Short mmCIF file of C-alpha atoms and ligand atoms in Angstrom, two decimals:
data_model
loop_
_atom_site.label_atom_id
_atom_site.label_comp_id
_atom_site.label_asym_id
_atom_site.label_seq_id
_atom_site.Cartn_x
_atom_site.Cartn_y
_atom_site.Cartn_z
CA UNK A 19 29.06 -53.82 -43.66
CA UNK A 20 31.48 -51.35 -42.15
CA UNK A 21 30.02 -47.93 -41.47
CA UNK A 22 32.05 -45.77 -43.79
CA UNK A 23 30.92 -42.41 -45.06
CA UNK A 24 28.88 -42.76 -48.24
CA UNK A 25 27.00 -39.54 -48.67
CA UNK A 26 27.13 -39.07 -52.39
CA UNK A 27 27.13 -41.52 -55.29
CA UNK A 28 27.65 -39.99 -58.73
CA UNK A 29 26.92 -41.88 -61.93
CA UNK A 30 28.14 -41.35 -65.47
CA UNK A 31 25.26 -43.01 -67.26
CA UNK A 32 26.94 -44.20 -70.43
CA UNK A 33 26.14 -46.72 -73.14
CA UNK A 34 22.57 -45.88 -74.13
CA UNK A 35 23.50 -45.61 -77.80
CA UNK A 36 25.38 -48.91 -77.88
CA UNK A 37 22.58 -50.62 -75.98
CA UNK A 38 20.15 -49.52 -78.70
CA UNK A 39 22.53 -50.38 -81.54
CA UNK A 40 23.06 -53.88 -80.20
CA UNK A 41 19.31 -54.38 -80.53
CA UNK A 42 19.04 -52.80 -83.97
CA UNK A 43 17.14 -49.83 -82.49
CA UNK A 44 17.65 -46.08 -82.99
CA UNK A 45 19.86 -44.40 -80.36
CA UNK A 46 16.95 -42.50 -78.87
CA UNK A 47 15.38 -45.79 -77.80
CA UNK A 48 18.51 -46.34 -75.73
CA UNK A 49 17.89 -43.02 -73.99
CA UNK A 50 14.30 -44.03 -73.31
CA UNK A 51 15.49 -47.28 -71.78
CA UNK A 52 18.03 -45.22 -69.83
CA UNK A 53 15.19 -43.33 -68.14
CA UNK A 54 13.88 -46.64 -66.77
CA UNK A 55 17.33 -47.33 -65.35
CA UNK A 56 17.27 -43.89 -63.72
CA UNK A 57 13.97 -44.75 -62.03
CA UNK A 58 15.30 -48.10 -60.79
CA UNK A 59 18.50 -46.52 -59.52
CA UNK A 60 16.78 -43.66 -57.70
CA UNK A 61 14.52 -46.19 -55.97
CA UNK A 62 17.47 -48.41 -55.06
CA UNK A 63 19.51 -45.48 -53.74
CA UNK A 64 16.56 -44.44 -51.58
CA UNK A 65 16.20 -47.96 -50.23
CA UNK A 66 19.90 -48.00 -49.40
CA UNK A 67 19.54 -44.66 -47.62
CA UNK A 68 22.09 -42.88 -49.83
CA UNK A 69 21.66 -39.18 -49.01
CA UNK A 70 22.70 -37.92 -52.43
CA UNK A 71 22.69 -39.36 -55.93
CA UNK A 72 23.97 -37.33 -58.85
CA UNK A 73 23.46 -38.34 -62.46
CA UNK A 74 25.37 -37.06 -65.48
CA UNK A 75 22.63 -36.64 -68.06
CA UNK A 76 24.02 -34.20 -70.64
CA UNK A 77 27.49 -32.74 -70.91
CA UNK A 78 28.64 -29.41 -72.32
CA UNK A 79 30.17 -31.51 -75.12
CA UNK A 80 26.99 -33.44 -75.94
CA UNK A 81 25.74 -30.55 -78.13
CA UNK A 82 28.14 -31.96 -80.74
CA UNK A 83 25.71 -34.84 -81.33
CA UNK A 84 23.30 -34.91 -84.27
CA UNK A 85 20.53 -32.35 -83.83
CA UNK A 86 17.86 -35.05 -83.79
CA UNK A 87 19.49 -36.81 -80.86
CA UNK A 88 19.93 -33.56 -78.91
CA UNK A 89 16.27 -32.65 -79.50
CA UNK A 90 15.23 -36.15 -78.47
CA UNK A 91 17.20 -35.87 -75.22
CA UNK A 92 15.67 -32.46 -74.45
CA UNK A 93 12.24 -33.96 -75.11
CA UNK A 94 13.02 -36.71 -72.62
CA UNK A 95 13.96 -34.22 -69.90
CA UNK A 96 10.68 -32.42 -70.46
CA UNK A 97 8.67 -35.62 -70.38
CA UNK A 98 10.46 -37.05 -67.37
CA UNK A 99 10.12 -33.95 -65.23
CA UNK A 100 6.50 -33.32 -66.13
CA UNK A 101 5.41 -36.91 -65.62
CA UNK A 102 7.51 -37.79 -62.59
CA UNK A 103 7.56 -34.61 -60.57
CA UNK A 104 4.44 -35.43 -58.58
CA UNK A 105 5.68 -38.92 -57.76
CA UNK A 106 9.11 -37.67 -56.68
CA UNK A 107 7.45 -34.98 -54.56
CA UNK A 108 5.35 -37.66 -52.87
CA UNK A 109 8.53 -39.54 -52.09
CA UNK A 110 10.04 -36.32 -50.74
CA UNK A 111 13.02 -36.42 -53.07
CA UNK A 112 14.85 -33.12 -53.34
CA UNK A 113 15.59 -32.49 -57.02
CA UNK A 114 18.50 -30.26 -57.91
CA UNK A 115 20.36 -29.47 -61.08
CA UNK A 116 23.93 -28.66 -61.90
CA UNK A 117 25.07 -27.15 -65.17
CA UNK A 118 24.79 -24.09 -67.33
CA UNK A 119 21.01 -23.98 -67.50
CA UNK A 120 21.02 -20.67 -69.37
CA UNK A 121 21.91 -22.45 -72.63
CA UNK A 122 18.96 -24.87 -72.42
CA UNK A 123 15.63 -24.33 -74.20
CA UNK A 124 13.79 -21.77 -72.02
CA UNK A 125 10.89 -23.99 -71.08
CA UNK A 126 13.24 -26.72 -69.86
CA UNK A 127 15.35 -24.30 -67.83
CA UNK A 128 12.11 -23.00 -66.32
CA UNK A 129 10.89 -26.52 -65.41
CA UNK A 130 14.26 -27.31 -63.82
CA UNK A 131 14.21 -24.15 -61.74
CA UNK A 132 10.59 -24.65 -60.72
CA UNK A 133 11.26 -28.27 -59.78
CA UNK A 134 14.27 -27.35 -57.65
CA UNK A 135 12.22 -24.65 -55.92
CA UNK A 136 9.23 -26.95 -55.29
CA UNK A 137 11.33 -29.68 -53.70
CA UNK A 138 13.93 -27.60 -51.87
CA UNK A 139 12.44 -28.22 -48.42
CA UNK A 140 12.79 -32.01 -48.65
CA UNK A 141 15.60 -33.20 -46.44
CA UNK A 142 15.73 -36.89 -47.40
CA UNK A 143 17.33 -38.10 -50.62
CA UNK A 144 18.79 -35.51 -52.96
CA UNK A 145 18.75 -36.29 -56.65
CA UNK A 146 21.08 -34.05 -58.64
CA UNK A 147 20.81 -34.14 -62.41
CA UNK A 148 23.75 -32.68 -64.28
CA UNK A 149 22.42 -31.08 -67.45
CA UNK A 150 24.62 -29.09 -69.80
CA UNK A 151 27.23 -29.77 -67.16
CA UNK A 152 30.97 -29.54 -67.70
CA UNK A 153 33.51 -29.57 -64.91
CA UNK A 154 35.76 -27.10 -66.70
CA UNK A 155 32.87 -24.75 -67.37
CA UNK A 156 31.80 -24.98 -63.73
CA UNK A 157 35.27 -24.03 -62.54
CA UNK A 158 35.55 -21.19 -65.06
CA UNK A 159 32.15 -19.83 -64.03
CA UNK A 160 33.22 -20.03 -60.38
CA UNK A 161 36.39 -18.05 -61.18
CA UNK A 162 34.35 -15.42 -63.02
CA UNK A 163 31.93 -15.10 -60.08
CA UNK A 164 34.83 -14.84 -57.69
CA UNK A 165 36.36 -12.01 -59.71
CA UNK A 166 32.98 -10.29 -60.00
CA UNK A 167 32.57 -10.47 -56.21
CA UNK A 168 35.72 -8.39 -55.84
CA UNK A 169 37.45 -11.10 -53.81
CA UNK A 170 41.16 -10.68 -53.32
CA UNK A 171 43.78 -13.38 -53.51
CA UNK A 172 45.31 -15.62 -52.48
CA UNK A 173 42.24 -17.65 -53.43
CA UNK A 174 41.49 -20.56 -51.10
CA UNK A 175 39.69 -23.78 -51.92
CA UNK A 176 36.73 -22.65 -49.81
CA UNK A 177 36.50 -19.36 -51.72
CA UNK A 178 36.35 -21.15 -55.05
CA UNK A 179 34.00 -23.85 -53.81
CA UNK A 180 31.53 -21.22 -52.65
CA UNK A 181 30.91 -20.34 -56.31
CA UNK A 182 30.45 -23.84 -57.71
CA UNK A 183 26.93 -24.76 -58.88
CA UNK A 184 25.94 -26.55 -55.65
CA UNK A 185 28.50 -25.51 -53.04
CA UNK A 186 26.84 -27.36 -50.17
CA UNK A 187 26.85 -30.73 -51.97
CA UNK A 188 29.28 -33.21 -50.42
CA UNK A 189 31.98 -34.37 -52.84
CA UNK A 190 31.14 -37.69 -54.49
CA UNK A 191 32.46 -40.58 -52.42
CA UNK A 192 31.87 -43.01 -55.26
CA UNK A 193 31.71 -42.36 -59.00
CA UNK A 194 30.27 -45.13 -61.13
CA UNK A 195 30.64 -45.26 -64.91
CA UNK A 196 28.82 -47.79 -67.03
CA UNK A 197 29.55 -49.14 -70.52
CA UNK A 198 33.22 -49.98 -70.05
CA UNK A 199 34.62 -46.49 -70.74
CA UNK A 200 37.35 -45.56 -68.29
CA UNK A 201 37.22 -41.77 -68.21
CA UNK A 202 35.60 -38.86 -66.44
CA UNK A 203 34.44 -36.96 -69.55
CA UNK A 204 34.45 -33.59 -67.75
CA UNK A 205 32.29 -34.73 -64.82
CA UNK A 206 32.70 -33.26 -61.28
CA UNK A 207 36.32 -32.25 -61.98
CA UNK A 208 36.80 -30.19 -58.83
CA UNK A 209 34.70 -32.45 -56.59
CA UNK A 210 36.23 -35.78 -57.68
CA UNK A 211 39.73 -35.11 -56.32
CA UNK A 212 39.39 -37.93 -53.78
CA UNK A 213 36.45 -39.91 -55.12
CA UNK A 214 36.58 -43.68 -55.48
CA UNK A 215 35.80 -45.01 -58.97
CA UNK A 216 33.82 -48.04 -60.02
CA UNK A 217 33.54 -49.15 -63.62
CA UNK A 218 31.20 -51.71 -65.08
CA UNK A 219 30.92 -52.98 -68.65
CA UNK A 220 27.13 -52.99 -68.47
CA UNK A 221 25.36 -50.44 -70.63
CA UNK A 222 23.38 -47.93 -68.60
CA UNK A 223 19.90 -49.22 -69.64
CA UNK A 224 20.84 -52.61 -68.13
CA UNK A 225 22.03 -51.15 -64.81
CA UNK A 226 19.94 -52.39 -61.88
CA UNK A 227 19.77 -52.52 -58.11
CA UNK A 228 22.24 -55.41 -57.91
CA UNK A 229 24.78 -53.39 -59.88
CA UNK A 230 24.40 -50.53 -57.42
CA UNK A 231 24.81 -52.96 -54.53
CA UNK A 232 27.94 -54.41 -56.16
CA UNK A 233 29.44 -50.94 -56.57
CA UNK A 234 28.61 -50.00 -52.98
CA UNK A 235 29.99 -53.31 -51.70
CA UNK A 236 33.21 -52.68 -53.61
CA UNK A 237 33.43 -49.18 -52.17
CA UNK A 238 33.21 -50.50 -48.62
CA UNK A 239 36.19 -52.77 -49.30
CA UNK A 240 38.42 -49.82 -50.14
CA UNK A 241 40.71 -47.85 -47.94
CA UNK A 242 40.55 -44.10 -48.47
CA UNK A 243 43.80 -42.51 -47.46
CA UNK A 244 43.62 -38.89 -48.64
CA UNK A 245 47.38 -38.75 -48.92
CA UNK A 246 48.02 -40.01 -45.41
CA UNK A 247 50.44 -42.85 -44.63
C1 IPE B 29 24.90 -41.83 -72.42
O1 IPE B 29 24.81 -42.75 -73.45
C2 IPE B 29 23.82 -40.77 -72.47
C3 IPE B 29 24.30 -39.44 -72.83
C4 IPE B 29 25.54 -39.07 -73.01
C5 IPE B 29 23.29 -38.42 -73.02
P1 IPE B 29 25.47 -42.47 -74.85
O2 IPE B 29 24.46 -41.80 -75.71
O3 IPE B 29 26.75 -41.76 -74.70
O4 IPE B 29 25.70 -43.93 -75.38
P2 IPE B 29 26.97 -44.46 -76.18
O5 IPE B 29 28.18 -44.12 -75.36
O6 IPE B 29 26.96 -43.77 -77.50
O7 IPE B 29 26.75 -45.93 -76.29
C1 IPE B 30 29.52 -38.63 -70.80
O1 IPE B 30 29.23 -39.55 -71.78
C2 IPE B 30 28.39 -37.68 -70.63
C3 IPE B 30 27.17 -38.25 -70.06
C4 IPE B 30 27.01 -39.46 -69.63
C5 IPE B 30 26.07 -37.33 -69.98
P1 IPE B 30 29.73 -39.37 -73.29
O2 IPE B 30 29.28 -40.57 -74.00
O3 IPE B 30 29.29 -38.05 -73.80
O4 IPE B 30 31.31 -39.33 -73.10
P2 IPE B 30 32.47 -39.63 -74.13
O5 IPE B 30 32.23 -38.76 -75.32
O6 IPE B 30 32.40 -41.08 -74.49
O7 IPE B 30 33.72 -39.30 -73.38
MG1 MG B 31 28.68 -42.37 -74.47
#
């Protein structure tokens, strides 16, 4: 395989609900199965030596879902972080979060912050979970912070970027979306300007290491031009 930059893979994990429905199960069971796919994918990304994996777990629009589903998803975040933190620490995975954490239940926001703090010294794989994340909200928050800092225009890209949630994160080289939907749904709007996209019809709970390899293989076949001739 050609050695082309692949620092950051971002995944829009979609299709949990349809996966469950197709089995006659409640939607929340799809989210549970989705957690297993997260574990497989994190392992596979580590094996492939991908420096950064970001996962879209809950969007600023997902609050519009039925209350029971939202509560179930919050419960899953709690469970996952509490039960997996030790294991991820052992594997020296740096866990980070992007999103408006202030709107989350307090205990979850606290776990997320504590987890990020505990793992911040790890320099291997970074796992970024986007929770209550919206690209538009991120940009608006950055603009507000920029104004509050007293910065004067003309505003440069670097000035704005400095106020994004995780300014040091490389832009996603590859964005994968599962479940056959062909849209960004408010994910990494600023950062995706020159990302490559890969879509698969598979529902997220069925996503496995081979699917990641297929996406990565496809990425290496592409030519990234960034506007050049
Ligand atoms: C993705 O699966 C998980 C979240 C958005 C939290 P969905 O729950 O969107 O599944 P579908 O798209 O309804 O099948
Ligand atoms: C995008 O999926 C958000 C996450 C995967 C967390 P959605 O299922 O919410 O997106 P839409 O509504 O189909 O665009
Ligand atoms: Mg969906």
